[in-house]
């Protein structure tokens, strides 16, 4: 049954039409008319959506455009995202509904109802307040994928302290520079976490980062693995000790925040230099994540939602922590590796917990596909009704495997395109949308996107160009922390008045969007976002290295792999051992995800006359492609 308002025959290419069992109860039953309406009058659209949530004081103005690109949403409104994520559900039947089901890699489990999650959050908020954390202080969180990560984030938000979550797979330098930029005085970490049957040395890494970083005064340590760690007297405290103190009572006032007050800072890789702190707010981010989740994943009270990302990335912030709770949903969270102890781990958990919607990244799908169909076929996956994909373009082969083998041909795939900066889904199907494998389909309501050329003019259908967003939206980043110039420069300068995504894309004649990839020096490795500059600076921090260049080269499983080119210092000779040492050095400084696939020793690097490394040329050479315009190359 075809329910979309577009006539079936007009769509070109390979199209999968939505199934009746999915569309019949979908929250949104038509796209085109509602989309056009939302574009004509975005303020009414977003004002109505905001009205579905609770505010301590209603906004005076939906959007303030008086000082672009520093847009403000729901100006004058007062709320707190945690009030809407937790407090308000306690007055309804959801009080005793499960908010979070968690399974650790070793197989231990924990569950939290809205009531008990709120209790833990209140306790931990009181702990943070007793340690002197005040509204506006940035707290750094460096934890494995355990419930305390969710609790810590919510506790910070509740008392108005923006959180800065550092992904637990990051390492010493990555953690140290994020703490430094945020000037955090409190760090929340754990002794370790489980991954592939081994423990990750989180506290040891944190200790090393803290030795480089003097701003931290207190470090709260969750006991997860029980491994031996060092606890610095007067600085390090066990989480469980603090939570059992008499101050940790079960109630705590939720701070009333201005809609535009920062909710969190999340560092992400950019084109140059150090990661930038993307700032999101209590008001706009709340309305945006709430709405996108409700419409795209059509969430219902009986669903069991599983976003298999890490809360430490934007996907986890928005769609593990905030959007599901804002919608009163039940989320599943898993600590460890998808193939531990066997490649059926995910499928077994879907069967076990009755997961109804799975949202993951193409790299994970490709990784699991590699083990063959039998692992999935052993399990009853009939609870699934929708699937989701995020982080990089999904190749049609992986799409079809996901659709046929995991979804058993019954579950449409929501391929959601968005970014750390956008807060939530920007281009995505709805359950009613006819799908084309590999396309994120159409823009979300209120989102005005274009594909344009260097001069800013729209390119013809099917042609590649810069993907831009023409109008502000509530979930957009507000600035780069402590660096508003970088915010303007990076996102709003190349095409004045438009948000530059950094991606290239094509729009086909049906208006379907095909994301091609980054046009800048950002590399997506297994869906993780890394900057060439970060990898290069980690390489140069090694005593043997004089200069380095890093590029992304297509990789079957990871999407892209990092290839590094290194000029050694005088008197140092390259060897396989040194190459291995350099790869490990990058992993130690940034994290295992940044470990270069190859390190090649070279005598020179191709540079422009102004001294910039021509990574484009390195990439062309690595791929055996034409070198293109080399007129700016120095001799
Ligand atoms: O290149 C796009 C790619 O991921 C980038 C954003 O990365 P990050 O900020 O880490 O956020 C990832 C999760 C939201 C984008 O610029 N990307 C994200 N989703 C897709 C995608 N590329 C193609 N298809 C997608 N669905």
XYZ file of C-alpha atoms and ligand atoms in Angstrom, residues 268 313-315 389-394 415-421 440 501-503 515 517-518 524 527-529, ligand 1:
54
model
C 34.044 17.648 17.444
C 28.826 11.222 20.587
C 26.042 13.489 19.395
C 24.008 10.477 18.275
C 21.236 4.322 9.948
C 23.527 7.262 10.689
C 27.043 8.557 10.477
C 28.098 8.007 6.886
C 26.528 7.121 3.567
C 25.178 3.583 3.612
C 18.761 6.803 6.875
C 19.220 9.982 8.901
C 21.680 12.628 7.770
C 22.768 15.114 10.397
C 25.799 16.377 12.345
C 27.026 17.239 15.819
C 26.255 20.834 14.899
C 18.719 9.947 3.165
C 27.617 21.673 6.292
C 31.046 20.684 4.962
C 29.414 17.844 3.008
C 25.155 12.559 0.605
C 30.859 12.862 1.933
C 33.031 15.526 3.541
C 34.890 9.669 8.869
C 31.414 6.664 11.386
C 33.615 8.507 13.885
C 34.644 11.997 13.007
O 29.522 13.628 6.497
C 28.289 13.542 7.179
C 28.249 12.238 7.950
O 28.686 12.558 9.255
C 29.015 13.934 9.363
C 28.704 14.451 10.734
O 29.467 13.752 11.670
P 29.180 13.892 13.219
O 29.130 15.334 13.578
O 30.141 13.033 13.924
O 27.730 13.348 13.411
C 27.464 12.011 13.104
C 26.121 11.588 13.585
C 25.030 12.542 13.385
C 28.222 14.584 8.282
O 28.761 15.832 7.918
N 26.890 11.680 8.026
C 26.089 11.640 9.104
N 24.959 10.978 8.832
C 25.019 10.593 7.541
C 26.255 11.039 7.028
N 26.604 10.821 5.746
C 25.739 10.169 4.966
N 24.541 9.692 5.383
C 24.142 9.881 6.666
N 22.983 9.393 7.072
